[in-house]
Tab-separated table of C-alpha atoms in Angstrom:
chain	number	residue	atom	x	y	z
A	110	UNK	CA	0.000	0.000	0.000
A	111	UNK	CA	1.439	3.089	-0.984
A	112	UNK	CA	2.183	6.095	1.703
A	113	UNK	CA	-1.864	7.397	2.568
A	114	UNK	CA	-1.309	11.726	1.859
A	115	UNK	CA	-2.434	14.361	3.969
A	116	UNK	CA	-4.295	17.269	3.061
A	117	UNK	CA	-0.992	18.976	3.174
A	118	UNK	CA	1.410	16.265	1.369
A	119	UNK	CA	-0.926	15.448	-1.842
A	120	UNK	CA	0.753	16.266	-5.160
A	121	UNK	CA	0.000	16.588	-8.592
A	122	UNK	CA	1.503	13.198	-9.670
A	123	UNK	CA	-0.574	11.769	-6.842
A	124	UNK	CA	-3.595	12.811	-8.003
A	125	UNK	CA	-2.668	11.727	-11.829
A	126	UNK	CA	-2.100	8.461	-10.843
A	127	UNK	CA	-5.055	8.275	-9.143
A	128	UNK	CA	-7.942	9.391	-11.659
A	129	UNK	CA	-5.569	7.347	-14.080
A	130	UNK	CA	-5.881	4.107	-12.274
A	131	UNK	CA	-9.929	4.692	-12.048
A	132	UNK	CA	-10.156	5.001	-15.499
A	133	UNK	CA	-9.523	8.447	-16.678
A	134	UNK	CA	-5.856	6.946	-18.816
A	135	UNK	CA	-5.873	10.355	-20.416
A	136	UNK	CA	-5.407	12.290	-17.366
A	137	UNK	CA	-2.611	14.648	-16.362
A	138	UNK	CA	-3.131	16.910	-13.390
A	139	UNK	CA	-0.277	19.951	-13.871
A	140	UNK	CA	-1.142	21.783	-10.317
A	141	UNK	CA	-4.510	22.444	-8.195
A	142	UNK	CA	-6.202	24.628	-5.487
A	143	UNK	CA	-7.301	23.588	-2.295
A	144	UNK	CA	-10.264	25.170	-0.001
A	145	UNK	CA	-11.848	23.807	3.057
A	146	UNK	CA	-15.222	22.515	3.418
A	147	UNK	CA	-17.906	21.369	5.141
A	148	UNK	CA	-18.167	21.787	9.274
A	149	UNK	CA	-17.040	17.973	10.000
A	150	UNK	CA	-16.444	17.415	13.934
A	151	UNK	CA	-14.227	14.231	13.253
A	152	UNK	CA	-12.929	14.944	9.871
A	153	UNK	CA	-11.616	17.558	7.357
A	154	UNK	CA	-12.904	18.126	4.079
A	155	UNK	CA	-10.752	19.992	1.190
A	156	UNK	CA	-11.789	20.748	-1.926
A	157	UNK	CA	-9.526	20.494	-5.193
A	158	UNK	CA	-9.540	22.355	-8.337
A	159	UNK	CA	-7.732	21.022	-10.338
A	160	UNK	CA	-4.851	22.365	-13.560
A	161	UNK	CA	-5.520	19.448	-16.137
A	162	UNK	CA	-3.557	19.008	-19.405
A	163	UNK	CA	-6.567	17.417	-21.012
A	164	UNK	CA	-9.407	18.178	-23.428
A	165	UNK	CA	-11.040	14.499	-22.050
A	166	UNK	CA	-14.642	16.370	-20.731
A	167	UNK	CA	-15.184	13.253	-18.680
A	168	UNK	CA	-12.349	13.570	-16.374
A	169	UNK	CA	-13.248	15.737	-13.022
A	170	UNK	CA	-12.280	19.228	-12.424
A	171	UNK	CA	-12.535	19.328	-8.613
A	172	UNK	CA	-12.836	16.759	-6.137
A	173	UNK	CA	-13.120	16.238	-2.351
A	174	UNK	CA	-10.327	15.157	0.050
A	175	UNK	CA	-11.023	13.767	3.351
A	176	UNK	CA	-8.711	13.242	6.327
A	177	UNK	CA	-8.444	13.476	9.790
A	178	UNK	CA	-9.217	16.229	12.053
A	179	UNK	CA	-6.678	18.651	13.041
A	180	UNK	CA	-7.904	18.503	16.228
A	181	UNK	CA	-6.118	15.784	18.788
A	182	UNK	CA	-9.289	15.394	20.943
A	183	UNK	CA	-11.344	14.821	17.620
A	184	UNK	CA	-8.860	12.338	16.308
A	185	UNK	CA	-8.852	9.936	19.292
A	186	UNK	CA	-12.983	10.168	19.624
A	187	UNK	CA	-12.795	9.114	15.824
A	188	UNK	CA	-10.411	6.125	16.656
A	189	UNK	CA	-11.891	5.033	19.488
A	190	UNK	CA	-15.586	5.311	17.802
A	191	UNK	CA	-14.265	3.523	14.712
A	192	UNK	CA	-15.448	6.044	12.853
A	193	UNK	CA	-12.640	6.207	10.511
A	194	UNK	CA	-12.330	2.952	9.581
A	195	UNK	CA	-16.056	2.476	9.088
A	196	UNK	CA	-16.348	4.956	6.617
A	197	UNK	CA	-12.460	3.959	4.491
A	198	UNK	CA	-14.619	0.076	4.758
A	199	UNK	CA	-18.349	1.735	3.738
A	200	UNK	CA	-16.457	3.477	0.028
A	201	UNK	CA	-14.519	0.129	-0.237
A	202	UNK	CA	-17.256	-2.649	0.671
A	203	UNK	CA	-20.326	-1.603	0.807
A	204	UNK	CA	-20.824	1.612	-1.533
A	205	UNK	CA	-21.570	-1.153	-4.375
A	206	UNK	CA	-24.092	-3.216	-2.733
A	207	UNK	CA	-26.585	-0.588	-1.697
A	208	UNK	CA	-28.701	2.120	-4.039
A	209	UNK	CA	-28.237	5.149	-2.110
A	210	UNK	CA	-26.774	7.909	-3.601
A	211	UNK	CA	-23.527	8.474	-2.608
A	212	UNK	CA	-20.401	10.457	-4.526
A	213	UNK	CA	-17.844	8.180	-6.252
A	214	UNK	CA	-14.832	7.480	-4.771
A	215	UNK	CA	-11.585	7.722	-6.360
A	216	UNK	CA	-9.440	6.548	-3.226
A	217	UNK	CA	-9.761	4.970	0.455
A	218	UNK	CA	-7.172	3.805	2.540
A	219	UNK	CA	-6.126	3.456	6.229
A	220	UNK	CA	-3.992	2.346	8.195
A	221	UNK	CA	-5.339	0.115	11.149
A	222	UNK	CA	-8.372	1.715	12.551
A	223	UNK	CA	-6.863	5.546	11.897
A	224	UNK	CA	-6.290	8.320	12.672
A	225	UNK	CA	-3.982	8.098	9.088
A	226	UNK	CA	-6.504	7.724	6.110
A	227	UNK	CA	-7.742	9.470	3.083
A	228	UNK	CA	-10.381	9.625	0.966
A	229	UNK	CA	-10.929	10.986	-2.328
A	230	UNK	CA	-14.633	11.592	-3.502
A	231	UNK	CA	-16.543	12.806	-6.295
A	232	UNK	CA	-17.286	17.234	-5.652
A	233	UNK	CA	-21.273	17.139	-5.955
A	234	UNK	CA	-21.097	20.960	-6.707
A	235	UNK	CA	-23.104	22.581	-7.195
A	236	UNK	CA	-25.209	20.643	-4.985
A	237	UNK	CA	-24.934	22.367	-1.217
A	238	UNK	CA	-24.636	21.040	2.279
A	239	UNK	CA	-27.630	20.980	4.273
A	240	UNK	CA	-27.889	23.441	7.228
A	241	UNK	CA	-29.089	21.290	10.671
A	242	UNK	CA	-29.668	24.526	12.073
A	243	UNK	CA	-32.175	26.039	9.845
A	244	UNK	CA	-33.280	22.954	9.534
A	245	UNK	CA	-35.396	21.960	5.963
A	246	UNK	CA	-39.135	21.980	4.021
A	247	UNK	CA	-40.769	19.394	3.876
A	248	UNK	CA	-40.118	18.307	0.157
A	249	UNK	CA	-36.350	18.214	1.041
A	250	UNK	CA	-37.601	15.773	4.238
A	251	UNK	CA	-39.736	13.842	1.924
A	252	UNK	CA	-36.783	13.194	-0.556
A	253	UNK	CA	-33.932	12.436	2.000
A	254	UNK	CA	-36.143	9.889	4.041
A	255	UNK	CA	-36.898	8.193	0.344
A	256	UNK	CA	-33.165	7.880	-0.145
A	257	UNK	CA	-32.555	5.869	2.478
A	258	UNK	CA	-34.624	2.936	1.394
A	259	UNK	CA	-31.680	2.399	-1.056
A	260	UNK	CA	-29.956	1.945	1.940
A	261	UNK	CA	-31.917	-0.027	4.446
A	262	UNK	CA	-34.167	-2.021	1.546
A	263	UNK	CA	-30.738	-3.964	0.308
A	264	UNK	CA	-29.551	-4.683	3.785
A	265	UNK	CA	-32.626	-5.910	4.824
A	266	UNK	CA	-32.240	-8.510	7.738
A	267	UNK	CA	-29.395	-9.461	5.587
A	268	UNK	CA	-27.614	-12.313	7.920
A	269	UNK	CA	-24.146	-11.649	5.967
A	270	UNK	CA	-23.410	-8.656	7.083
A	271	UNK	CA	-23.606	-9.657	11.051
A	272	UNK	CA	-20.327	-10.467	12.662
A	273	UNK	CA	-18.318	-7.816	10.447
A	274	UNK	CA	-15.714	-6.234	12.792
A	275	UNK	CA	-15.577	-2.713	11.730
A	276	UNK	CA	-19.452	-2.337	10.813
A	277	UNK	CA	-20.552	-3.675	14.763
A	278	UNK	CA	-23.477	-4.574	15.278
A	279	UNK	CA	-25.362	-4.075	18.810
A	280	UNK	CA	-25.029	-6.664	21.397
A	281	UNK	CA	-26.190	-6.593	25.334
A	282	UNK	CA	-22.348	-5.930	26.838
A	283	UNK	CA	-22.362	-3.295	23.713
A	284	UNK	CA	-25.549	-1.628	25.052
A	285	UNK	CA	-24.384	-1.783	28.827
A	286	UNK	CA	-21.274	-0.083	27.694
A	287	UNK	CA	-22.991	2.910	25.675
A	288	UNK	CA	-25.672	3.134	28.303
A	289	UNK	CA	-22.789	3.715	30.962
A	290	UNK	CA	-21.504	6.450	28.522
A	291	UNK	CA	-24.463	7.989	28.170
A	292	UNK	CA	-25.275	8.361	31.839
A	293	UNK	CA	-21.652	9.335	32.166
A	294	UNK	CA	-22.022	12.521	29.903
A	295	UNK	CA	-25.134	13.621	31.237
A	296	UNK	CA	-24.095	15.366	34.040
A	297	UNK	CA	-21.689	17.581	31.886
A	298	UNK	CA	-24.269	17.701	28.764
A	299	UNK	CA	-26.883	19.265	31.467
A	300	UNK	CA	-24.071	22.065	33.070
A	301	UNK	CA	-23.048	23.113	29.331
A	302	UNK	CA	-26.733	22.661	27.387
A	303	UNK	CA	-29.107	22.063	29.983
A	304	UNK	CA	-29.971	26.131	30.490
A	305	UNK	CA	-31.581	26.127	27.247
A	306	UNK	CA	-33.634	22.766	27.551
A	307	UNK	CA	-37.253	22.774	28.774
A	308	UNK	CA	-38.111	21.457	31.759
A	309	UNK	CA	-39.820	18.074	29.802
A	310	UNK	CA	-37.070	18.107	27.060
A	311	UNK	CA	-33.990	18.070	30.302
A	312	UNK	CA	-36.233	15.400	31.906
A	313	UNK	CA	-36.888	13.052	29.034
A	314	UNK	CA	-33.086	13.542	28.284
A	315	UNK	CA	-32.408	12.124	32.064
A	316	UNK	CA	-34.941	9.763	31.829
A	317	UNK	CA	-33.025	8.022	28.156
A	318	UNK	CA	-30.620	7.380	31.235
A	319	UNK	CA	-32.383	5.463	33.885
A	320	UNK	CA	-33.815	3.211	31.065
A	321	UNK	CA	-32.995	-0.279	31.369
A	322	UNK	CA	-34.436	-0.667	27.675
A	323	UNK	CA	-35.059	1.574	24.454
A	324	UNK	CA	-33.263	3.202	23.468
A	325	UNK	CA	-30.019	0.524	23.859
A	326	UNK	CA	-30.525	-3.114	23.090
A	327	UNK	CA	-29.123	-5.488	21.407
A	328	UNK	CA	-29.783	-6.223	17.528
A	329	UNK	CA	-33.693	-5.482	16.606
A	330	UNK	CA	-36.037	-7.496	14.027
A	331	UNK	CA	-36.303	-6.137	11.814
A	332	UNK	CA	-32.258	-4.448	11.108
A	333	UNK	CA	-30.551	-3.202	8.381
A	334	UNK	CA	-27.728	-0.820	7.615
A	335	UNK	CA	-28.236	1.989	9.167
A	336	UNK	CA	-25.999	5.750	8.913
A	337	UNK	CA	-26.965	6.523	12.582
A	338	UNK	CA	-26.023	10.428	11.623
A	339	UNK	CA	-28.438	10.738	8.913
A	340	UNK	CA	-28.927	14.419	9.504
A	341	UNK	CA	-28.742	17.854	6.958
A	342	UNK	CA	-24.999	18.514	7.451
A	343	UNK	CA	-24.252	14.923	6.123
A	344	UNK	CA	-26.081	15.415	3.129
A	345	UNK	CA	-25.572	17.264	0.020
A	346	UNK	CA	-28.800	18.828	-1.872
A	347	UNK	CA	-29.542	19.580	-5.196
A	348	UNK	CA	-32.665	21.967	-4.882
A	349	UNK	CA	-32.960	23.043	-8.320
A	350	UNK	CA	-34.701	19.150	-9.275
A	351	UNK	CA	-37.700	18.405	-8.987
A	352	UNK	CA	-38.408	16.643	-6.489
A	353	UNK	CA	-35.065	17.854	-4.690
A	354	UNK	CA	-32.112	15.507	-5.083
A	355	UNK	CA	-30.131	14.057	-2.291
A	356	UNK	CA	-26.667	12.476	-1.953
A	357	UNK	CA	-24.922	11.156	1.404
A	358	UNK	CA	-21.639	11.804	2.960
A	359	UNK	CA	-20.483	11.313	6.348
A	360	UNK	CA	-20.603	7.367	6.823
A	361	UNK	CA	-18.672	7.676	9.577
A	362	UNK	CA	-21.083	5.604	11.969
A	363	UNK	CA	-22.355	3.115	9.847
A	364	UNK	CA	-23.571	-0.308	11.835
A	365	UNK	CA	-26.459	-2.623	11.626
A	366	UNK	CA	-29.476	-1.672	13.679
A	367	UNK	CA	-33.584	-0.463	13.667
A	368	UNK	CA	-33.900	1.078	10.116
A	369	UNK	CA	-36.622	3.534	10.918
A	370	UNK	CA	-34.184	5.104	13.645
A	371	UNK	CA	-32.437	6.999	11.116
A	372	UNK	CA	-35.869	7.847	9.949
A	373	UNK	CA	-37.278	9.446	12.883
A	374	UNK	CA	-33.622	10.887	13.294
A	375	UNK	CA	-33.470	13.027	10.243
A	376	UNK	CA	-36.761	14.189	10.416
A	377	UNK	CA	-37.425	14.660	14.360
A	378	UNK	CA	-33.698	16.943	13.994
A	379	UNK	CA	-34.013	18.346	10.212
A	380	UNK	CA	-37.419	19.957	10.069
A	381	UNK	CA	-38.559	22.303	12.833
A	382	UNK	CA	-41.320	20.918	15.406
A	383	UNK	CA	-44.421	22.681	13.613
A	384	UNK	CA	-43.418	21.664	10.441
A	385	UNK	CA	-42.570	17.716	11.476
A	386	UNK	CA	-46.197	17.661	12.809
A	387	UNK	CA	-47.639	18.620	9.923
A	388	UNK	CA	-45.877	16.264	7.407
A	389	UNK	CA	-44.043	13.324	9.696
A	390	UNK	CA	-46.451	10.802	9.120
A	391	UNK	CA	-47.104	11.529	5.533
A	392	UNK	CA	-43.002	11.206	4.712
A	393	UNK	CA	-42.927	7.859	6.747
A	394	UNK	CA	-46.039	6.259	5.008
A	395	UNK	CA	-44.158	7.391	1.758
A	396	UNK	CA	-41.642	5.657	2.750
A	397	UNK	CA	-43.333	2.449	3.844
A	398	UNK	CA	-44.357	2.182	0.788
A	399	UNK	CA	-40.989	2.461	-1.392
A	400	UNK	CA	-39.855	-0.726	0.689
A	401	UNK	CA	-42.956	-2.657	-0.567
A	402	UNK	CA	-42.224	-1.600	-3.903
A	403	UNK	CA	-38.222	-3.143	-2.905
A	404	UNK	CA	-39.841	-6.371	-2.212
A	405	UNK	CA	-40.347	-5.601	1.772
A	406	UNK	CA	-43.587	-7.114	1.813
A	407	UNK	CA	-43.758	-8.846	5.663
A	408	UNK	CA	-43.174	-5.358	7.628
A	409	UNK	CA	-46.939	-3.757	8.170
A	410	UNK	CA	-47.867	-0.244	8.945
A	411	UNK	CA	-48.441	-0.157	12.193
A	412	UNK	CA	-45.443	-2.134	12.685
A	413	UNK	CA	-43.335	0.472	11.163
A	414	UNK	CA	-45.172	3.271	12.868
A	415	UNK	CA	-44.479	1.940	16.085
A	416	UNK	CA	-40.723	1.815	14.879
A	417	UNK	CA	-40.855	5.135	14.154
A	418	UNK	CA	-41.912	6.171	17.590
A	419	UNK	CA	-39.295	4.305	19.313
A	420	UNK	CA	-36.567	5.957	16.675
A	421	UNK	CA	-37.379	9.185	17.780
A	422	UNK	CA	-35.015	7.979	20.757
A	423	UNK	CA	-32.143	7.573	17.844
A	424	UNK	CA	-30.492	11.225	17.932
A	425	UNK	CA	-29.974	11.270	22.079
A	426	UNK	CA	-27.129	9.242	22.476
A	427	UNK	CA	-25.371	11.196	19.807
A	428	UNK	CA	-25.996	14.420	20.782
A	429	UNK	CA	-25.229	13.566	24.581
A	430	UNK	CA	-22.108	11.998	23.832
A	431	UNK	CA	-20.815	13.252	21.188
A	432	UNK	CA	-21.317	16.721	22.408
A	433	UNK	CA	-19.184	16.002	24.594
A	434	UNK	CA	-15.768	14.108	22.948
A	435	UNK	CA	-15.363	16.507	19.824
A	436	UNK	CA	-13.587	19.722	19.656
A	437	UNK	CA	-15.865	22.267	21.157
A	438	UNK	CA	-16.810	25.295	18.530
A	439	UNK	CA	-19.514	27.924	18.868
A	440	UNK	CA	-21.488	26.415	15.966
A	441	UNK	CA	-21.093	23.195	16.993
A	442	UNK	CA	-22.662	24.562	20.428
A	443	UNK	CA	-25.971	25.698	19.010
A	444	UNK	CA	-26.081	22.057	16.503
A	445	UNK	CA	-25.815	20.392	19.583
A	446	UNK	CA	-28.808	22.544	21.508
A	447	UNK	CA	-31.136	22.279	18.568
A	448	UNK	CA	-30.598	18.456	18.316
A	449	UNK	CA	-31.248	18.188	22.255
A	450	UNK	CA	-34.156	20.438	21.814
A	451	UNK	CA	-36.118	18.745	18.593
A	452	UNK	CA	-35.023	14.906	19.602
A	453	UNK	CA	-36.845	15.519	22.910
A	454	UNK	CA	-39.724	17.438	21.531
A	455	UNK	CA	-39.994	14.634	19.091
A	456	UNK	CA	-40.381	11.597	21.668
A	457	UNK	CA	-42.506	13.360	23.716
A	458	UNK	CA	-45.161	14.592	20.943
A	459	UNK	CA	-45.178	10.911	19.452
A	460	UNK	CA	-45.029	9.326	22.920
A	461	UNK	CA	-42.432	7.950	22.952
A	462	UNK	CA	-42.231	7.769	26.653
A	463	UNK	CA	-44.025	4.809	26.413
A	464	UNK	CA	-41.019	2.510	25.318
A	465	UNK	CA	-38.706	3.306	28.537
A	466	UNK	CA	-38.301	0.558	30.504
């Protein structure tokens, strides 16, 4: 395996050889540009505009680099999270097997489980990175949660992909573990973010904690592949189709769990509370009904509703502990308040309550 570059060491040549061995023979890459990207907590994302000597119209013009974050703190939460290494194995394994739309890769590599890897990805430009904070309309809602029955619809209680080292799957000493982690970040999630919490949306947060069931178990019926992030800033959209048209980054987190958690994550964090009242149930019968069309014809409707309801638990492990193991910025402050605030709005207005053992 050749030396993996950082955003700092990649060269020309590099990048020739690269496009060259995916295809593009005519390829010659004289110099290029670099610009960050993106507001990634584990990684960095740089994009590359590239010098070519070539009149080949098929060869790309700018691409994204991934790597590490600068940040040390960052970089051990996405070792010790196997974040990293899931998403180098998701572009090298998986990317092929599922219908999701996702941007070509060019180049993955790692060493062990990171920090050291790269990627090299298709630019999507001039579709734009969502905005979690601002959240989204409906129609963009509609479209994301359809895209990820190209995801979960392939996977589908798929019994190869259990035992897979680097994708995880959850198991009881698993669920002890992030349970304990969970109730070990509350304290500190309450003294930084609890000031702007409701009284019911601090003590549904608390009372994730004292559960002895949802929302951590061990492997569900039915499971699938599952992003476990699947939120606006991981997803790039192109609003000027009709309907909108959605791509995903980020597979950082991927495992095998409840399908319709990333569901009820995306929507119960990417549209605003009035708005996710209005249309939630509309976007998840929508959705029901693109995995019957995939050939998921054993799951029924109220099954899947009731999934839904116990997904809207997906987003508070996250944003409790992962609020508190990445590098602490300003925007990352108010990302973390608005996910605490919708994910508990959410569970309580579809009663989720109910589920807590």
């Amino acid at each position: 395996m050749a030396d993996i570059p950082t955003a700092e060491s990649i060269t020309a040549s590099w990048l020739t050889g690269v496009l060259r061995d995916a295809g593009h023979r005519d390829a010659n890459v004289r110099g290029f540009d670099t610009a960050q990207i993106g507001t990634g907590q584990i990684g960095k994302c740089i994009r590359l505009t590239l010098d070519l000597d070539t009149n080949d119209p098929t060869v790309p013009r700018t691409l994204v680099g991934k790597f590490p974050s600068d940040d040390p703190v960052s970089r051990a939460t996405g070792v010790m999270l196997k974040n990293y290494v899931k998403e180098v194995s998701f572009y090298r394994h998986l990317q092929r097997r599922v219908a999701i739309s996702t941007p070509r890769c060019y180049y993955a590599e790692i060493v062990g489980e990171g920090p050291q890897f790269a990627l090299l990805l298709e630019d999507l430009a001039p579709a734009r990175q969502g905005d979690q904070l601002l959240g989204c309309t409906a129609d963009v809602a509609r479209a994301a949660v359809l895209e990820l029955v190209g995801l979960h619809a392939p996977s589908w209680c798929d019994a190869s992909l259990r035992g897979i080292d680097w994708l995880g799957e959850p198991a009881a000493a698993a669920a002890d573990s992030l349970r304990e982690l969970y109730r070990s970040h509350l304290s500190g999630f309450f003294d930084r973010y609890g000031g702007a919490l409701a009284a019911d949306e601090r003590a549904i947060i608390a009372a994730v904690g004292d559960s002895s069931g949802e929302p951590f178990g061990g492997l569900p019926a039915p499971f699938s592949l599952i992003h476990i992030d699947y939120r606006l800033d991981n997803l790039l959209i192109d609003a000027r189709a009709t309907p909108p048209r959605v791509s995903v980054v980020d597979w950082q987190s991927i495992t095998l769990g409840r399908p319709l958690g990333d569901v009820a994550y995306f929507l119960g964090a990417g549209l605003l509370p009035d708005e996710r009242r209005r249309c939630e149930r509309d976007i998840v019968q929508a959705y029901h009904t693109a995995l019957r069309a995939r050939g998921i014809d054993d799951y029924p409707w109220r099954a899947c509703w009731d999934d839904y309801r116990r997904g809207a638990f997906a987003g508070f492990s996250v944003t409790v502990i992962a609020s508190m193991l990445v590098q602490r910025t300003q925007r990352g402050d108010a990302m973390f308040i608005a996910m605490a605030q919708r994910h508990a709005r959410h569970a309580i207005d579809v009663g989720a309550q109910e589920f807590l053992a």
